Amino acid sequence: MRDRIVRGVAGTFILISLLLAIYVNINWLWFTAFVGANLLQSSLTKWCLMEDILKKFGIKN
């Protein structure tokens, strides 16, 4: 369950930042790049801050 939430949050952040880049300011694409970099980092190191936060809230894997 935790993995699905992490992917859902990441996907939501990316879509929201793309919409903000289109309708508000192009600099919102930096947020998209930040989310992508965090996804890449977590795939290489097998550590994700969002997973740690969800663990503290008691959400099981």
mmCIF file of N, CA and C in Angstrom:
data_model
loop_
_atom_site.group_PDB
_atom_site.id
_atom_site.type_symbol
_atom_site.label_atom_id
_atom_site.label_comp_id
_atom_site.label_asym_id
_atom_site.label_seq_id
_atom_site.Cartn_x
_atom_site.Cartn_y
_atom_site.Cartn_z
ATOM 1 N N MET A 1 0.818 -1.192 0.000
ATOM 2 C CA MET A 1 0.000 0.000 0.000
ATOM 3 C C MET A 1 0.867 1.264 0.000
ATOM 4 N N ARG A 2 1.951 1.202 0.770
ATOM 5 C CA ARG A 2 2.833 2.367 0.880
ATOM 6 C C ARG A 2 3.432 2.731 -0.470
ATOM 7 N N ASP A 3 3.830 1.718 -1.257
ATOM 8 C CA ASP A 3 4.412 1.977 -2.573
ATOM 9 C C ASP A 3 3.418 2.680 -3.496
ATOM 10 N N ARG A 4 2.168 2.260 -3.429
ATOM 11 C CA ARG A 4 1.141 2.880 -4.271
ATOM 12 C C ARG A 4 0.922 4.335 -3.882
ATOM 13 N N ILE A 5 0.959 4.625 -2.599
ATOM 14 C CA ILE A 5 0.778 6.006 -2.147
ATOM 15 C C ILE A 5 1.945 6.870 -2.605
ATOM 16 N N VAL A 6 3.171 6.350 -2.483
ATOM 17 C CA VAL A 6 4.353 7.114 -2.917
ATOM 18 C C VAL A 6 4.262 7.429 -4.401
ATOM 19 N N ARG A 7 3.914 6.436 -5.219
ATOM 20 C CA ARG A 7 3.785 6.675 -6.661
ATOM 21 C C ARG A 7 2.654 7.645 -6.965
ATOM 22 N N GLY A 8 1.553 7.522 -6.244
ATOM 23 C CA GLY A 8 0.424 8.427 -6.449
ATOM 24 C C GLY A 8 0.761 9.866 -6.108
ATOM 25 N N VAL A 9 1.463 10.066 -5.000
ATOM 26 C CA VAL A 9 1.864 11.418 -4.601
ATOM 27 C C VAL A 9 2.842 12.000 -5.615
ATOM 28 N N ALA A 10 3.814 11.209 -6.053
ATOM 29 C CA ALA A 10 4.791 11.693 -7.034
ATOM 30 C C ALA A 10 4.105 12.059 -8.348
ATOM 31 N N GLY A 11 3.221 11.216 -8.814
ATOM 32 C CA GLY A 11 2.499 11.501 -10.051
ATOM 33 C C GLY A 11 1.630 12.736 -9.940
ATOM 34 N N THR A 12 0.972 12.894 -8.797
ATOM 35 C CA THR A 12 0.140 14.072 -8.569
ATOM 36 C C THR A 12 0.980 15.342 -8.553
ATOM 37 N N PHE A 13 2.124 15.303 -7.870
ATOM 38 C CA PHE A 13 3.017 16.467 -7.843
ATOM 39 C C PHE A 13 3.479 16.837 -9.249
ATOM 40 N N ILE A 14 3.819 15.846 -10.043
ATOM 41 C CA ILE A 14 4.296 16.119 -11.398
ATOM 42 C C ILE A 14 3.196 16.748 -12.245
ATOM 43 N N LEU A 15 1.990 16.182 -12.184
ATOM 44 C CA LEU A 15 0.897 16.739 -12.981
ATOM 45 C C LEU A 15 0.517 18.149 -12.541
ATOM 46 N N ILE A 16 0.490 18.379 -11.229
ATOM 47 C CA ILE A 16 0.164 19.724 -10.728
ATOM 48 C C ILE A 16 1.232 20.725 -11.153
ATOM 49 N N SER A 17 2.499 20.331 -11.047
ATOM 50 C CA SER A 17 3.554 21.276 -11.422
ATOM 51 C C SER A 17 3.545 21.559 -12.926
ATOM 52 N N LEU A 18 3.178 20.573 -13.742
ATOM 53 C CA LEU A 18 3.064 20.825 -15.174
ATOM 54 C C LEU A 18 1.928 21.803 -15.472
ATOM 55 N N LEU A 19 0.805 21.632 -14.799
ATOM 56 C CA LEU A 19 -0.304 22.574 -14.977
ATOM 57 C C LEU A 19 0.085 23.976 -14.518
ATOM 58 N N LEU A 20 0.793 24.061 -13.398
ATOM 59 C CA LEU A 20 1.248 25.368 -12.921
ATOM 60 C C LEU A 20 2.233 25.998 -13.895
ATOM 61 N N ALA A 21 3.081 25.178 -14.525
ATOM 62 C CA ALA A 21 4.027 25.709 -15.502
ATOM 63 C C ALA A 21 3.306 26.257 -16.730
ATOM 64 N N ILE A 22 2.227 25.606 -17.126
ATOM 65 C CA ILE A 22 1.472 26.054 -18.295
ATOM 66 C C ILE A 22 0.682 27.320 -17.991
ATOM 67 N N TYR A 23 0.004 27.351 -16.843
ATOM 68 C CA TYR A 23 -0.945 28.425 -16.569
ATOM 69 C C TYR A 23 -0.424 29.542 -15.670
ATOM 70 N N VAL A 24 0.661 29.293 -14.920
ATOM 71 C CA VAL A 24 1.141 30.307 -13.981
ATOM 72 C C VAL A 24 2.518 30.825 -14.397
ATOM 73 N N ASN A 25 3.517 29.943 -14.326
ATOM 74 C CA ASN A 25 4.880 30.376 -14.609
ATOM 75 C C ASN A 25 5.700 29.159 -15.017
ATOM 76 N N ILE A 26 6.504 29.310 -16.037
ATOM 77 C CA ILE A 26 7.326 28.222 -16.572
ATOM 78 C C ILE A 26 8.323 27.684 -15.543
ATOM 79 N N ASN A 27 8.668 28.494 -14.553
ATOM 80 C CA ASN A 27 9.636 28.065 -13.537
ATOM 81 C C ASN A 27 9.122 26.937 -12.652
ATOM 82 N N TRP A 28 7.836 26.617 -12.711
ATOM 83 C CA TRP A 28 7.316 25.466 -11.974
ATOM 84 C C TRP A 28 7.894 24.156 -12.496
ATOM 85 N N LEU A 29 8.486 24.183 -13.675
ATOM 86 C CA LEU A 29 9.123 22.968 -14.193
ATOM 87 C C LEU A 29 10.318 22.546 -13.339
ATOM 88 N N TRP A 30 10.895 23.484 -12.591
ATOM 89 C CA TRP A 30 11.968 23.116 -11.656
ATOM 90 C C TRP A 30 11.441 22.170 -10.582
ATOM 91 N N PHE A 31 10.203 22.356 -10.166
ATOM 92 C CA PHE A 31 9.597 21.440 -9.184
ATOM 93 C C PHE A 31 9.418 20.055 -9.804
ATOM 94 N N THR A 32 9.019 20.006 -11.066
ATOM 95 C CA THR A 32 8.903 18.727 -11.773
ATOM 96 C C THR A 32 10.255 18.023 -11.813
ATOM 97 N N ALA A 33 11.307 18.777 -12.129
ATOM 98 C CA ALA A 33 12.655 18.208 -12.162
ATOM 99 C C ALA A 33 13.078 17.715 -10.781
ATOM 100 N N PHE A 34 12.706 18.437 -9.734
ATOM 101 C CA PHE A 34 13.044 18.033 -8.367
ATOM 102 C C PHE A 34 12.372 16.704 -8.018
ATOM 103 N N VAL A 35 11.107 16.563 -8.364
ATOM 104 C CA VAL A 35 10.391 15.307 -8.089
ATOM 105 C C VAL A 35 11.032 14.160 -8.874
ATOM 106 N N GLY A 36 11.353 14.406 -10.136
ATOM 107 C CA GLY A 36 12.004 13.380 -10.945
ATOM 108 C C GLY A 36 13.362 12.980 -10.389
ATOM 109 N N ALA A 37 14.127 13.956 -9.930
ATOM 110 C CA ALA A 37 15.440 13.661 -9.341
ATOM 111 C C ALA A 37 15.285 12.838 -8.065
ATOM 112 N N ASN A 38 14.272 13.136 -7.273
ATOM 113 C CA ASN A 38 14.036 12.348 -6.061
ATOM 114 C C ASN A 38 13.613 10.924 -6.396
ATOM 115 N N LEU A 39 12.826 10.749 -7.442
ATOM 116 C CA LEU A 39 12.453 9.399 -7.862
ATOM 117 C C LEU A 39 13.682 8.614 -8.325
ATOM 118 N N LEU A 40 14.547 9.267 -9.079
ATOM 119 C CA LEU A 40 15.781 8.621 -9.530
ATOM 120 C C LEU A 40 16.676 8.264 -8.344
ATOM 121 N N GLN A 41 16.836 9.198 -7.415
ATOM 122 C CA GLN A 41 17.657 8.955 -6.224
ATOM 123 C C GLN A 41 17.110 7.789 -5.416
ATOM 124 N N SER A 42 15.795 7.717 -5.239
ATOM 125 C CA SER A 42 15.231 6.636 -4.433
ATOM 126 C C SER A 42 15.366 5.283 -5.134
ATOM 127 N N SER A 43 15.369 5.285 -6.465
ATOM 128 C CA SER A 43 15.553 4.013 -7.172
ATOM 129 C C SER A 43 16.991 3.504 -7.048
ATOM 130 N N LEU A 44 17.935 4.426 -6.905
ATOM 131 C CA LEU A 44 19.342 4.024 -6.788
ATOM 132 C C LEU A 44 19.732 3.666 -5.360
ATOM 133 N N THR A 45 19.203 4.410 -4.388
ATOM 134 C CA THR A 45 19.615 4.205 -3.002
ATOM 135 C C THR A 45 18.634 3.352 -2.195
ATOM 136 N N LYS A 46 17.452 3.098 -2.746
ATOM 137 C CA LYS A 46 16.386 2.355 -2.064
ATOM 138 C C LYS A 46 15.959 3.044 -0.763
ATOM 139 N N TRP A 47 16.055 4.384 -0.723
ATOM 140 C CA TRP A 47 15.594 5.171 0.418
ATOM 141 C C TRP A 47 14.701 6.280 -0.099
ATOM 142 N N CYS A 48 13.553 6.431 0.567
ATOM 143 C CA CYS A 48 12.590 7.443 0.162
ATOM 144 C C CYS A 48 12.031 8.105 1.416
ATOM 145 N N LEU A 49 12.141 9.413 1.485
ATOM 146 C CA LEU A 49 11.642 10.148 2.646
ATOM 147 C C LEU A 49 10.139 9.973 2.810
ATOM 148 N N MET A 50 9.406 9.966 1.709
ATOM 149 C CA MET A 50 7.951 9.799 1.788
ATOM 150 C C MET A 50 7.584 8.463 2.422
ATOM 151 N N GLU A 51 8.329 7.415 2.122
ATOM 152 C CA GLU A 51 8.072 6.115 2.745
ATOM 153 C C GLU A 51 8.301 6.185 4.250
ATOM 154 N N ASP A 52 9.356 6.875 4.678
ATOM 155 C CA ASP A 52 9.619 7.028 6.106
ATOM 156 C C ASP A 52 8.483 7.788 6.793
ATOM 157 N N ILE A 53 7.971 8.809 6.146
ATOM 158 C CA ILE A 53 6.853 9.573 6.705
ATOM 159 C C ILE A 53 5.612 8.694 6.818
ATOM 160 N N LEU A 54 5.332 7.913 5.783
ATOM 161 C CA LEU A 54 4.162 7.036 5.820
ATOM 162 C C LEU A 54 4.308 5.955 6.885
ATOM 163 N N LYS A 55 5.536 5.456 7.102
ATOM 164 C CA LYS A 55 5.774 4.480 8.172
ATOM 165 C C LYS A 55 5.407 5.073 9.524
ATOM 166 N N LYS A 56 5.800 6.339 9.749
ATOM 167 C CA LYS A 56 5.503 6.981 11.025
ATOM 168 C C LYS A 56 4.009 7.168 11.235
ATOM 169 N N PHE A 57 3.256 7.295 10.135
ATOM 170 C CA PHE A 57 1.799 7.401 10.226
ATOM 171 C C PHE A 57 1.141 6.034 10.364
ATOM 172 N N GLY A 58 1.932 4.970 10.311
ATOM 173 C CA GLY A 58 1.414 3.628 10.542
ATOM 174 C C GLY A 58 0.844 2.943 9.307
ATOM 175 N N ILE A 59 1.176 3.426 8.131
ATOM 176 C CA ILE A 59 0.677 2.796 6.902
ATOM 177 C C ILE A 59 1.594 1.636 6.563
ATOM 178 N N LYS A 60 0.977 0.465 6.402
ATOM 179 C CA LYS A 60 1.758 -0.752 6.159
ATOM 180 C C LYS A 60 2.049 -0.922 4.682
ATOM 181 N N ASN A 61 3.107 -1.691 4.389
ATOM 182 C CA ASN A 61 3.523 -1.928 3.014
ATOM 183 C C ASN A 61 2.692 -2.987 2.351
#
